[in-house]
CSV table of C-alpha atoms and ligand atoms in Angstrom, one decimal:
chain,number,residue,atom,x,y,z
A,1,MET,CA,108.2,12.5,-36.8
A,2,ARG,CA,108.1,16.2,-35.7
A,3,THR,CA,105.5,18.3,-34.0
A,4,CYS,CA,105.1,22.1,-33.2
A,5,ALA,CA,102.2,23.2,-31.1
A,6,VAL,CA,101.5,27.0,-31.5
A,7,VAL,CA,99.1,28.5,-28.8
A,8,LEU,CA,97.7,31.4,-29.5
A,9,ALA,CA,97.1,34.1,-26.2
A,10,ALA,CA,97.7,37.2,-27.6
A,11,GLY,CA,94.1,38.4,-27.5
A,12,LEU,CA,92.7,41.3,-25.0
A,13,GLY,CA,89.5,39.7,-23.5
A,14,LYS,CA,88.1,42.4,-23.3
A,15,ARG,CA,84.7,40.7,-22.2
A,16,MET,CA,86.6,39.6,-18.4
A,17,LYS,CA,86.9,43.5,-17.4
A,18,SER,CA,89.9,42.6,-16.0
A,19,ALA,CA,93.3,44.0,-14.9
A,20,THR,CA,94.4,40.7,-15.3
A,21,PRO,CA,94.9,39.4,-19.0
A,22,LYS,CA,92.5,36.5,-19.6
A,23,VAL,CA,93.8,33.2,-19.8
A,24,ILE,CA,95.4,34.1,-16.1
A,25,HIS,CA,92.2,33.6,-14.3
A,26,ASN,CA,92.5,30.9,-12.1
A,27,LEU,CA,90.3,27.6,-13.2
A,28,MET,CA,90.4,26.4,-10.3
A,29,GLY,CA,94.5,26.1,-9.0
A,30,LYS,CA,96.1,27.2,-12.5
A,31,PRO,CA,95.8,29.8,-15.2
A,32,ILE,CA,93.3,29.0,-18.4
A,33,VAL,CA,96.5,29.3,-20.5
A,34,THR,CA,97.8,26.5,-19.0
A,35,TYR,CA,95.5,24.0,-19.3
A,36,ALA,CA,95.9,24.0,-23.1
A,37,VAL,CA,99.6,24.2,-22.7
A,38,GLU,CA,99.4,20.6,-20.8
A,39,ALA,CA,97.1,19.6,-22.7
A,40,VAL,CA,99.5,20.4,-26.0
A,41,LYS,CA,102.4,18.8,-24.6
A,42,ALA,CA,100.7,15.5,-23.6
A,43,VAL,CA,100.3,15.1,-27.4
A,44,GLU,CA,102.9,12.8,-28.9
A,45,GLY,CA,105.7,14.2,-31.4
A,46,VAL,CA,105.2,17.4,-29.4
A,47,SER,CA,108.4,18.3,-28.9
A,48,LYS,CA,107.9,22.3,-28.9
A,49,VAL,CA,105.4,24.4,-27.7
A,50,VAL,CA,105.5,27.6,-28.5
A,51,LEU,CA,102.6,30.0,-27.3
A,52,VAL,CA,101.9,33.2,-29.3
A,53,ILE,CA,101.6,36.6,-26.5
A,54,GLY,CA,100.6,40.5,-27.0
A,55,ARG,CA,103.2,43.3,-24.9
A,56,HIS,CA,100.2,43.7,-23.1
A,57,SER,CA,100.4,40.3,-21.0
A,58,GLU,CA,104.4,39.2,-21.9
A,59,ASP,CA,105.3,39.9,-18.2
A,60,LYS,CA,102.5,37.5,-16.9
A,61,LEU,CA,102.5,35.2,-19.1
A,62,THR,CA,106.3,34.4,-19.7
A,63,SER,CA,106.3,34.1,-16.0
A,64,ILE,CA,104.1,31.0,-15.7
A,65,PHE,CA,105.9,29.2,-17.9
A,66,LYS,CA,109.3,30.3,-16.9
A,67,ASP,CA,110.7,27.0,-15.9
A,68,ASP,CA,109.5,25.0,-18.3
A,69,PRO,CA,112.4,24.3,-21.5
A,70,MET,CA,109.3,22.8,-24.0
A,71,VAL,CA,107.9,25.9,-23.7
A,72,SER,CA,109.3,28.8,-25.9
A,73,PHE,CA,107.4,32.4,-26.7
A,74,ALA,CA,106.4,34.9,-29.6
A,75,TRP,CA,105.3,38.1,-29.6
A,76,GLN,CA,102.5,39.1,-32.3
A,77,GLU,CA,103.2,42.5,-32.7
A,78,LYS,CA,99.7,43.9,-33.6
A,79,LEU,CA,96.4,41.8,-32.9
A,80,LEU,CA,95.9,41.2,-36.8
A,81,GLY,CA,94.4,38.5,-36.3
A,82,THR,CA,94.4,34.3,-36.4
A,83,ALA,CA,96.2,34.1,-38.9
A,84,ASP,CA,98.9,36.4,-38.1
A,85,ALA,CA,99.4,35.1,-34.6
A,86,VAL,CA,100.0,32.1,-36.1
A,87,LYS,CA,102.6,33.5,-38.1
A,88,SER,CA,104.2,35.1,-34.9
A,89,GLY,CA,104.4,31.6,-33.8
A,90,LEU,CA,106.3,30.6,-37.1
A,91,ASN,CA,108.6,33.4,-36.9
A,92,ALA,CA,109.6,32.4,-34.1
A,93,LEU,CA,111.2,29.1,-34.9
A,94,ASN,CA,114.1,30.9,-36.8
A,95,GLY,CA,113.6,28.1,-39.5
A,96,GLU,CA,113.8,25.4,-36.6
A,97,GLN,CA,110.8,22.7,-39.4
A,98,PHE,CA,108.8,20.7,-37.7
A,99,ASP,CA,106.8,18.1,-39.5
A,100,TYR,CA,103.2,19.5,-38.7
A,101,THR,CA,101.9,22.3,-36.8
A,102,LEU,CA,99.0,22.2,-34.3
A,103,VAL,CA,97.1,25.1,-33.8
A,104,MET,CA,95.8,25.6,-30.2
A,105,THR,CA,93.8,28.4,-28.5
A,106,ALA,CA,95.0,29.3,-25.1
A,107,ASP,CA,91.0,30.6,-23.8
A,108,ALA,CA,89.9,26.7,-24.1
A,109,PRO,CA,90.5,24.9,-20.7
A,110,LEU,CA,88.6,21.6,-21.4
A,111,ILE,CA,90.5,20.4,-23.9
A,112,ARG,CA,91.5,16.8,-23.5
A,113,ALA,CA,94.9,15.6,-24.8
A,114,GLU,CA,93.6,12.8,-26.4
A,115,THR,CA,91.2,14.9,-28.1
A,116,LEU,CA,93.8,16.6,-29.9
A,117,GLN,CA,95.8,13.2,-30.4
A,118,GLY,CA,92.9,11.9,-31.8
A,119,LEU,CA,92.7,15.1,-34.6
A,120,ILE,CA,96.9,15.0,-34.9
A,121,ASP,CA,96.4,11.0,-35.9
A,122,ARG,CA,93.9,11.2,-38.3
A,123,HIS,CA,95.4,14.2,-39.6
A,124,ILE,CA,98.3,11.5,-40.0
A,125,SER,CA,96.5,8.9,-41.0
A,126,GLY,CA,94.2,11.2,-43.6
A,127,GLY,CA,97.8,11.9,-45.2
A,128,ASN,CA,95.8,16.1,-45.0
A,129,ASP,CA,97.8,18.8,-45.2
A,130,VAL,CA,94.8,20.8,-43.1
A,131,THR,CA,92.8,19.2,-41.1
A,132,VAL,CA,90.2,21.2,-39.0
A,133,LEU,CA,88.7,20.1,-35.3
A,134,SER,CA,84.7,21.1,-35.5
A,135,PHE,CA,81.7,20.2,-33.1
A,136,VAL,CA,77.7,21.0,-33.3
A,137,THR,CA,76.2,23.7,-31.2
A,138,LEU,CA,73.0,24.5,-30.4
A,139,ASN,CA,74.2,28.2,-30.1
A,140,PRO,CA,76.7,28.2,-32.8
A,141,SER,CA,76.7,32.5,-33.4
A,142,ALA,CA,80.3,32.7,-31.4
A,143,TYR,CA,82.0,31.2,-33.7
A,144,GLY,CA,83.0,29.8,-37.7
A,145,ARG,CA,80.4,27.8,-39.1
A,146,ILE,CA,81.9,24.9,-40.6
A,147,LYS,CA,80.6,24.7,-44.5
A,148,ARG,CA,80.8,21.0,-46.3
A,149,ASN,CA,80.6,20.3,-50.1
A,150,PRO,CA,76.9,18.4,-50.8
A,151,ASN,CA,79.4,14.7,-51.2
A,152,GLY,CA,80.7,16.2,-47.3
A,153,THR,CA,84.5,17.4,-47.5
A,154,VAL,CA,84.9,20.7,-45.8
A,155,LYS,CA,84.6,23.5,-48.6
A,156,CYS,CA,85.3,26.6,-46.4
A,157,ILE,CA,85.0,28.2,-43.7
A,158,ILE,CA,82.8,31.3,-43.0
A,159,GLU,CA,82.9,34.1,-39.5
A,160,ASN,CA,78.8,35.1,-38.2
A,161,PRO,CA,79.7,38.3,-38.9
A,162,ASP,CA,80.5,37.3,-42.9
A,163,ALA,CA,77.2,35.0,-43.7
A,164,THR,CA,73.8,34.4,-44.6
A,165,GLU,CA,71.4,34.2,-43.1
A,166,GLU,CA,71.2,30.5,-44.7
A,167,GLU,CA,74.8,30.1,-43.5
A,168,ARG,CA,74.0,30.6,-40.4
A,169,LEU,CA,71.6,27.7,-39.1
A,170,ILE,CA,75.0,25.1,-39.6
A,171,ASP,CA,75.3,24.4,-36.1
A,172,GLU,CA,78.7,22.5,-37.5
A,173,VAL,CA,81.6,25.4,-36.1
A,174,ASN,CA,84.8,25.7,-36.1
A,175,SER,CA,87.0,24.8,-32.5
A,176,GLY,CA,89.5,27.3,-33.7
A,177,ILE,CA,92.4,23.9,-33.4
A,178,TYR,CA,93.7,22.4,-36.4
A,179,VAL,CA,97.1,20.1,-37.8
A,180,LEU,CA,98.3,21.2,-40.8
A,181,SER,CA,101.3,20.6,-42.4
A,182,LYS,CA,104.3,21.9,-43.4
A,183,ASP,CA,103.5,21.7,-46.9
A,184,ALA,CA,100.0,23.8,-46.2
A,185,LEU,CA,101.9,26.5,-44.6
A,186,PRO,CA,102.8,28.7,-46.8
A,187,LEU,CA,99.7,29.0,-48.2
A,188,LEU,CA,99.0,31.1,-44.2
A,189,ASP,CA,100.7,34.3,-47.0
A,190,LYS,CA,97.7,33.8,-49.1
A,191,ILE,CA,95.3,34.6,-46.6
A,192,GLN,CA,93.9,38.6,-47.3
A,193,ILE,CA,92.7,40.9,-44.9
A,194,ASN,CA,89.1,40.8,-44.1
A,195,ALA,CA,87.9,44.1,-44.9
A,196,LYS,CA,84.8,43.9,-42.1
A,197,LYS,CA,87.2,42.7,-39.0
A,198,GLY,CA,90.7,44.4,-40.2
A,199,GLU,CA,92.0,41.0,-39.3
A,200,TYR,CA,94.0,38.1,-41.3
A,201,TYR,CA,91.7,35.4,-40.2
A,202,LEU,CA,92.9,31.5,-40.0
A,203,THR,CA,89.6,30.3,-41.3
A,204,ASP,CA,90.9,31.5,-44.5
A,205,ILE,CA,93.6,28.9,-45.2
A,206,VAL,CA,90.6,25.9,-45.5
A,207,SER,CA,89.3,27.1,-48.9
A,208,ILE,CA,92.9,28.4,-50.2
A,209,ALA,CA,94.1,24.6,-49.6
A,210,ASN,CA,90.9,23.8,-51.6
A,211,ASP,CA,91.7,25.9,-54.6
A,212,ASN,CA,95.6,24.6,-54.4
A,213,GLY,CA,94.6,21.4,-54.1
A,214,LEU,CA,95.6,20.2,-50.8
A,215,LYS,CA,94.2,18.3,-48.5
A,216,VAL,CA,91.1,18.9,-46.4
A,217,GLU,CA,89.5,17.9,-43.1
A,218,ALA,CA,86.9,18.6,-41.1
A,219,VAL,CA,86.9,16.5,-38.3
A,220,ARG,CA,83.6,16.3,-36.5
A,221,GLN,CA,83.7,15.8,-32.4
A,222,MET,CA,80.6,15.2,-30.0
A,223,ASP,CA,81.5,17.1,-26.9
A,224,GLU,CA,80.9,20.6,-27.3
A,225,ASP,CA,82.1,21.2,-23.6
A,226,GLU,CA,85.9,20.3,-24.5
A,227,PHE,CA,86.0,23.4,-26.9
A,228,LEU,CA,83.8,26.2,-25.0
A,229,GLY,CA,86.5,29.3,-25.1
A,230,ILE,CA,86.5,32.1,-22.1
A,231,ASN,CA,85.8,35.1,-23.3
A,232,SER,CA,83.6,36.0,-19.6
A,233,ARG,CA,83.7,35.5,-16.6
A,234,GLN,CA,79.9,34.0,-16.4
A,235,GLU,CA,81.9,30.8,-19.6
A,236,LEU,CA,84.8,31.2,-16.5
A,237,LEU,CA,82.0,30.3,-14.5
A,238,TYR,CA,80.5,27.3,-16.6
A,239,ALA,CA,83.6,26.0,-17.4
A,240,LEU,CA,84.6,25.6,-14.2
A,241,THR,CA,81.2,23.9,-13.4
A,242,ALA,CA,82.2,21.5,-16.4
A,243,LEU,CA,85.6,21.0,-15.2
A,244,LYS,CA,84.4,20.3,-11.7
A,245,LEU,CA,82.1,17.9,-12.7
A,246,ARG,CA,84.2,16.3,-14.8
A,247,ILE,CA,86.9,15.7,-12.0
A,248,ASN,CA,84.5,14.4,-9.1
A,249,ARG,CA,82.8,11.7,-11.8
A,250,HIS,CA,86.5,10.3,-12.0
A,251,TRP,CA,86.9,10.3,-8.2
A,252,MET,CA,83.4,8.8,-8.1
A,253,ASP,CA,85.0,5.8,-10.4
A,254,GLU,CA,87.9,5.2,-8.8
A,255,GLY,CA,86.1,4.7,-5.3
A,256,VAL,CA,85.3,8.1,-3.6
A,257,THR,CA,82.2,8.6,-2.8
A,258,LEU,CA,80.9,12.5,-2.7
A,259,MET,CA,77.6,13.4,-0.6
A,260,ASP,CA,77.5,16.2,-3.6
A,261,GLU,CA,79.5,16.6,-6.8
A,262,ASN,CA,78.0,20.1,-6.9
A,263,THR,CA,79.9,21.4,-4.0
A,264,THR,CA,82.5,19.4,-3.6
A,265,LEU,CA,85.3,20.8,-5.2
A,266,ILE,CA,89.1,19.2,-6.0
A,267,ALA,CA,91.6,20.5,-7.9
A,268,PRO,CA,93.0,18.8,-11.1
A,269,SER,CA,96.8,19.2,-9.0
A,270,ILE,CA,95.4,16.4,-6.8
A,271,THR,CA,96.4,12.6,-7.6
A,272,ALA,CA,95.5,10.7,-4.9
A,273,ILE,CA,92.5,10.4,-3.0
A,274,GLY,CA,91.6,6.4,-1.5
A,275,ARG,CA,88.9,4.2,-2.0
A,276,ASP,CA,86.0,4.3,0.6
A,277,THR,CA,86.9,7.1,1.9
A,278,ILE,CA,83.5,9.9,2.6
A,279,ILE,CA,83.7,13.3,1.3
A,280,TYR,CA,80.2,15.3,2.5
A,281,PRO,CA,79.4,18.6,1.1
A,282,ASN,CA,81.2,21.9,0.7
A,283,VAL,CA,84.2,20.2,0.5
A,284,ILE,CA,87.5,21.8,-1.1
A,285,ILE,CA,90.7,20.0,-1.9
A,286,GLU,CA,93.3,21.8,-2.8
A,287,GLY,CA,97.2,22.1,-4.5
A,288,ASN,CA,99.6,18.7,-3.7
A,289,THR,CA,97.3,17.1,-1.3
A,290,THR,CA,96.8,13.9,-0.8
A,291,ILE,CA,93.9,11.8,1.1
A,292,GLY,CA,94.7,7.8,1.9
A,293,GLU,CA,91.7,5.1,2.4
A,294,GLY,CA,88.9,5.5,4.2
A,295,CYS,CA,88.8,8.3,5.4
A,296,THR,CA,86.1,11.0,6.2
A,297,ILE,CA,85.7,14.2,5.7
A,298,TYR,CA,82.6,16.2,7.4
A,299,PRO,CA,81.1,19.6,5.1
A,300,ASN,CA,83.3,22.6,4.8
A,301,VAL,CA,86.5,21.1,5.0
A,302,ARG,CA,89.3,23.0,3.0
A,303,ILE,CA,92.5,20.9,3.0
A,304,VAL,CA,96.0,23.3,1.2
A,305,ASN,CA,98.9,21.1,-0.5
A,306,SER,CA,98.7,18.2,3.2
A,307,SER,CA,99.2,14.7,3.2
A,308,ILE,CA,96.0,12.8,4.5
A,309,GLU,CA,97.4,9.2,5.4
A,310,ARG,CA,94.7,6.3,5.6
A,311,ASN,CA,91.7,6.1,8.4
A,312,VAL,CA,91.9,10.1,9.3
A,313,VAL,CA,88.4,12.0,10.0
A,314,ILE,CA,88.0,15.6,9.3
A,315,LYS,CA,85.1,16.8,11.0
A,316,ASP,CA,83.4,19.9,9.9
A,317,SER,CA,84.1,23.5,9.8
A,318,THR,CA,87.7,22.9,9.4
A,319,LEU,CA,91.2,24.2,7.7
A,320,ILE,CA,94.0,22.3,7.3
A,321,GLU,CA,97.3,24.0,5.0
A,322,ASP,CA,100.7,22.4,4.6
A,323,SER,CA,100.1,19.4,7.1
A,324,THR,CA,99.8,16.2,7.9
A,325,ILE,CA,97.5,13.7,10.2
A,326,GLN,CA,98.8,10.2,9.9
A,327,GLU,CA,96.6,7.5,10.2
A,328,GLY,CA,93.6,7.0,12.6
A,329,ALA,CA,94.1,10.3,13.4
A,330,ALA,CA,91.0,13.0,14.3
A,331,VAL,CA,90.7,16.3,13.6
A,332,GLY,CA,88.5,19.0,13.8
A,333,PRO,CA,85.3,20.5,14.2
A,334,PHE,CA,86.5,23.9,13.4
A,335,ALA,CA,90.4,22.9,13.9
A,336,HIS,CA,92.9,25.0,12.0
A,337,LEU,CA,96.5,23.2,11.0
A,338,ARG,CA,98.5,25.8,10.0
A,339,PRO,CA,102.0,25.1,7.6
A,340,GLY,CA,104.3,22.6,9.0
A,341,SER,CA,101.8,20.4,11.1
A,342,VAL,CA,102.0,16.7,12.1
A,343,ILE,CA,99.4,15.3,13.3
A,344,GLY,CA,100.3,11.8,14.9
A,345,LYS,CA,98.7,7.8,14.7
A,346,LYS,CA,95.4,7.7,16.1
A,347,ALA,CA,96.0,11.6,17.8
A,348,LYS,CA,92.9,13.8,18.2
A,349,VAL,CA,92.8,17.4,17.7
A,350,GLY,CA,89.1,19.0,18.8
A,351,ASN,CA,86.6,22.3,18.5
A,352,PHE,CA,88.4,25.8,18.1
A,353,VAL,CA,91.8,24.4,18.2
A,354,GLU,CA,94.9,25.7,16.3
A,355,ILE,CA,98.0,24.0,15.1
A,356,LYS,CA,101.3,25.5,14.2
A,357,LYS,CA,104.7,24.0,13.1
A,358,SER,CA,103.9,21.6,15.3
A,359,THR,CA,104.3,18.3,15.7
A,360,LEU,CA,102.0,15.6,18.1
A,361,GLY,CA,102.7,11.8,18.9
A,362,PHE,CA,100.7,8.8,19.1
A,363,ASN,CA,97.4,9.4,20.9
A,364,THR,CA,98.4,12.7,21.9
A,365,LYS,CA,94.6,14.5,22.3
A,366,ALA,CA,94.4,18.1,21.6
A,367,SER,CA,90.2,18.3,22.3
A,368,HIS,CA,89.4,21.7,23.3
A,369,LEU,CA,90.3,25.7,22.5
A,370,SER,CA,94.1,25.3,22.8
A,371,TYR,CA,97.0,27.2,20.3
A,372,ILE,CA,99.6,24.9,20.3
A,373,GLY,CA,103.0,26.4,18.1
A,374,ASP,CA,106.2,25.6,17.4
A,375,ALA,CA,106.3,22.5,20.0
A,376,GLU,CA,107.3,19.3,19.1
A,377,VAL,CA,104.8,16.8,22.1
A,378,GLY,CA,105.1,13.6,22.2
A,379,ASP,CA,103.0,10.5,22.5
A,380,ASN,CA,100.1,10.0,25.0
A,381,VAL,CA,99.8,13.4,26.4
A,382,ASN,CA,97.1,14.6,27.3
A,383,ILE,CA,96.0,18.4,26.2
A,384,GLY,CA,93.6,19.8,28.7
A,385,ALA,CA,91.1,22.5,27.0
A,386,GLY,CA,92.5,26.8,26.6
A,387,THR,CA,96.3,25.5,26.7
A,388,ILE,CA,98.2,28.2,25.0
A,389,THR,CA,102.3,27.3,24.0
A,390,CYS,CA,103.2,30.9,24.8
A,391,ASN,CA,105.7,30.9,21.6
A,392,TYR,CA,106.3,34.4,20.8
A,393,ASP,CA,107.8,37.3,22.5
A,394,GLY,CA,107.5,40.3,19.8
A,395,VAL,CA,110.8,39.7,18.2
A,396,ASN,CA,111.6,36.0,18.3
A,397,LYS,CA,109.6,32.8,18.1
A,398,PHE,CA,110.6,30.1,20.9
A,399,LYS,CA,109.7,26.3,20.8
A,400,THR,CA,108.5,24.1,23.6
A,401,VAL,CA,108.8,20.5,24.0
A,402,ILE,CA,106.1,17.9,25.5
A,403,GLU,CA,107.7,15.1,25.7
A,404,ASP,CA,105.6,11.1,26.1
A,405,GLY,CA,102.9,10.6,29.1
A,406,VAL,CA,103.0,14.6,29.9
A,407,PHE,CA,98.7,15.9,31.3
A,408,ILE,CA,98.5,19.6,31.0
A,409,GLY,CA,95.6,20.8,32.5
A,410,SER,CA,92.7,22.9,31.6
A,411,ASP,CA,93.3,27.0,30.9
A,412,SER,CA,97.7,26.5,31.3
A,413,GLN,CA,100.2,29.0,29.4
A,414,LEU,CA,103.7,27.2,28.9
A,415,VAL,CA,105.7,29.9,28.3
A,416,ALA,CA,108.9,28.5,25.3
A,417,PRO,CA,111.4,28.1,25.7
A,418,VAL,CA,110.6,25.5,27.8
A,419,LYS,CA,110.3,21.8,28.6
A,420,ILE,CA,108.0,19.8,29.8
A,421,GLY,CA,109.5,15.9,31.1
A,422,LYS,CA,108.1,12.6,30.8
A,423,GLY,CA,105.0,11.5,32.3
A,424,ALA,CA,104.9,15.9,34.4
A,425,PHE,CA,102.1,16.9,35.2
A,426,ILE,CA,100.6,20.7,35.1
A,427,GLY,CA,98.1,21.7,37.4
A,428,ALA,CA,94.9,23.3,35.6
A,429,GLY,CA,95.5,26.6,35.7
A,430,SER,CA,99.8,27.4,35.2
A,431,THR,CA,101.5,29.4,33.8
A,432,ILE,CA,104.9,27.6,33.6
A,433,THR,CA,108.2,29.4,32.8
A,434,GLN,CA,110.9,26.9,33.9
A,435,ASP,CA,111.5,23.2,33.0
A,436,VAL,CA,109.1,20.4,34.4
A,437,GLN,CA,111.7,17.3,35.4
A,438,GLU,CA,110.4,14.1,34.2
A,439,GLY,CA,107.4,12.7,36.8
A,440,SER,CA,107.1,15.7,37.8
A,441,LEU,CA,104.5,18.1,38.7
A,442,ALA,CA,103.8,21.6,38.1
A,443,ILE,CA,101.5,24.2,39.6
A,444,SER,CA,101.3,27.3,39.6
A,445,ARG,CA,98.3,29.1,40.5
A,446,VAL,CA,97.2,31.2,43.7
A,447,ARG,CA,96.1,29.4,46.5
A,448,GLN,CA,92.2,29.2,47.2
A,449,ARG,CA,91.2,31.9,49.9
A,450,THR,CA,87.3,31.3,51.0
A,451,ILE,CA,85.7,34.0,53.0
A,452,LEU,CA,83.1,32.0,55.1
A,453,ASP,CA,80.1,33.8,54.5
A,454,TRP,CA,81.3,36.4,52.6
A,455,VAL,CA,77.9,37.5,50.3
A,456,LYS,CA,76.1,37.1,53.8
A,457,SER,CA,77.9,39.8,55.2
A,458,LYS,CA,77.9,42.2,52.2
A,459,PHE,CA,74.3,42.3,51.4
A,460,THR,CA,73.9,43.4,54.8
A,461,LEU,CA,76.3,45.8,55.4
A,462,ASN,CA,75.6,47.7,52.3
A,463,LYS,CA,71.7,47.7,53.6
A,464,GLN,CA,72.2,49.8,56.2
B,1,LIG,C1,87.9,32.0,-33.8
B,1,LIG,C2,87.4,31.6,-35.1
B,1,LIG,C3,86.4,30.9,-35.1
B,1,LIG,C4,86.4,29.8,-34.4
B,1,LIG,C5,86.7,30.1,-32.6
B,1,LIG,C6,87.1,29.3,-32.1
B,1,LIG,C7,88.8,33.1,-36.5
B,1,LIG,C8,89.1,34.2,-37.7
B,1,LIG,N1,87.9,33.1,-36.3
B,1,LIG,O1,87.2,32.8,-33.5
B,1,LIG,O2,85.7,30.4,-36.1
B,1,LIG,O3,85.1,29.3,-34.5
B,1,LIG,O4,88.3,31.0,-32.9
B,1,LIG,O5,86.8,29.1,-30.2
B,1,LIG,O6,90.1,32.7,-36.4
B,1,LIG,N2,94.2,35.5,-31.3
B,1,LIG,C9,95.8,36.0,-31.4
B,1,LIG,N3,96.0,37.6,-32.3
B,1,LIG,C10,95.1,37.7,-32.4
B,1,LIG,C11,93.1,37.8,-32.5
B,1,LIG,C12,93.3,36.3,-31.7
B,1,LIG,O7,96.7,35.6,-31.0
B,1,LIG,O8,95.3,38.9,-33.3
B,1,LIG,C13,93.9,35.0,-30.6
B,1,LIG,C14,93.0,34.6,-29.3
B,1,LIG,O9,94.0,35.6,-28.1
B,1,LIG,C15,92.1,34.0,-29.3
B,1,LIG,C16,92.8,33.0,-30.0
B,1,LIG,O10,93.9,33.9,-30.3
B,1,LIG,O11,93.5,32.8,-27.9
B,1,LIG,C17,91.1,33.2,-31.2
B,1,LIG,O12,90.6,34.2,-31.3
B,1,LIG,P1,89.7,35.7,-31.6
B,1,LIG,O13,89.8,36.5,-30.7
B,1,LIG,O14,88.5,34.2,-29.7
B,1,LIG,O15,88.2,34.5,-31.8
B,1,LIG,P2,87.0,34.0,-32.5
B,1,LIG,O16,86.6,35.4,-32.4
B,1,LIG,O17,86.3,33.6,-31.4
B,2,LIG,CA1,87.7,33.0,-29.0
């Protein structure tokens, strides 16, 4: 049993008022079209996905799927309607035959793979030739109406402009998702152009199949949100909201505490958040991020492509990108971990600290106002407030090595390349330009001078 999925994506999407093709717009970190493609790929028996695209969007769409061996492309030269789009898709198969064709719109990202699976299972078990997925909605005006016979079987689909007043009251509508058996495909050629719109309507296949004695069924689904088609920015936001809640509720079911399901954004790409992790409002978790058990993530934190191990605390307003935070460490508030940072077990990165491409060892602390870039910092190091690794001379980047147990006094500059040996001390306010040997004290500030009674004498002088 072989199934081909034809995903229709040639429409213009004018209502988005955008320079970007509609189905490429970002929805929680991925282009809209990838949701439909992933859903059809997850259906049992689907071995090929044909994406039907228009000339206006070809480069942008093909580049998204260029590394996916299951996806191929078909061009619809003129946008002559949904039936013409399906025919364009089938033509691109070059005679390859499939038992079933699953037709799906590219702009319905909330569809679940299970729903498509249920549709195709029903199509097969019912011995159908054409199966349409329908749903009931309070606001049917944007959709084709499912017209049923008195015995409940489906008669035809009527598009809104062609519907009578009475037909417009029908609240069961066409999702735009269908399964067609091999025997039903020749019917596509029998579809006549719709005079009003000058398009070939795929929906007409229902009445034509009936007229030709084929078996047609409309399968009704309950969750209206799954079929939301994105045509405008408002619908894009609506889809985002629905998807966000679906994902957040999933994580709560998995044992994660959320303080606010409306302002927490967890991308669909996230596969691991450990139990008993607590997430405060306004937290965004994106990309290839994993979070361990028992973490606390305070408000206004964004984590991108990072690995957060268990029992980590991330305090308010912190940005973490392409980094690793090991077990029991604490980061923030107002910290920025830039790509390539590794924060060791039980380490602490505090207020207004920026770290780039650096490793901090076990129990090392950089608690306030520091920049640490291109550095390798050992275990049990204390980095005083205002410490800066001067890693850039305007042309090249250099490395700073700080070995285990070092104490760096506040407001020090470490001019790289430089190495501070094990257990060494750096006096506060030092500018370190040479390596410091293990166990030594380096101090480079000007010795203090105190002029007694200077203020009084100056004050008296000025008065005269
Ligand atoms: C279509 C259905 C309608 C259904 C609704 C569900 C028809 C005639 N109507 O209406 O019954 O309720 O979807 O959302 O089929 N496309 C192409 N090439 C074309 C035209 C469209 O690829 O020439 C693609 C679009 O990119 C889109 C999909 O087909 O992904 C549906 O087209 P659209 O114009 O949005 O159809 P609707 O008017 O929404
Ligand atoms: Ca549509």
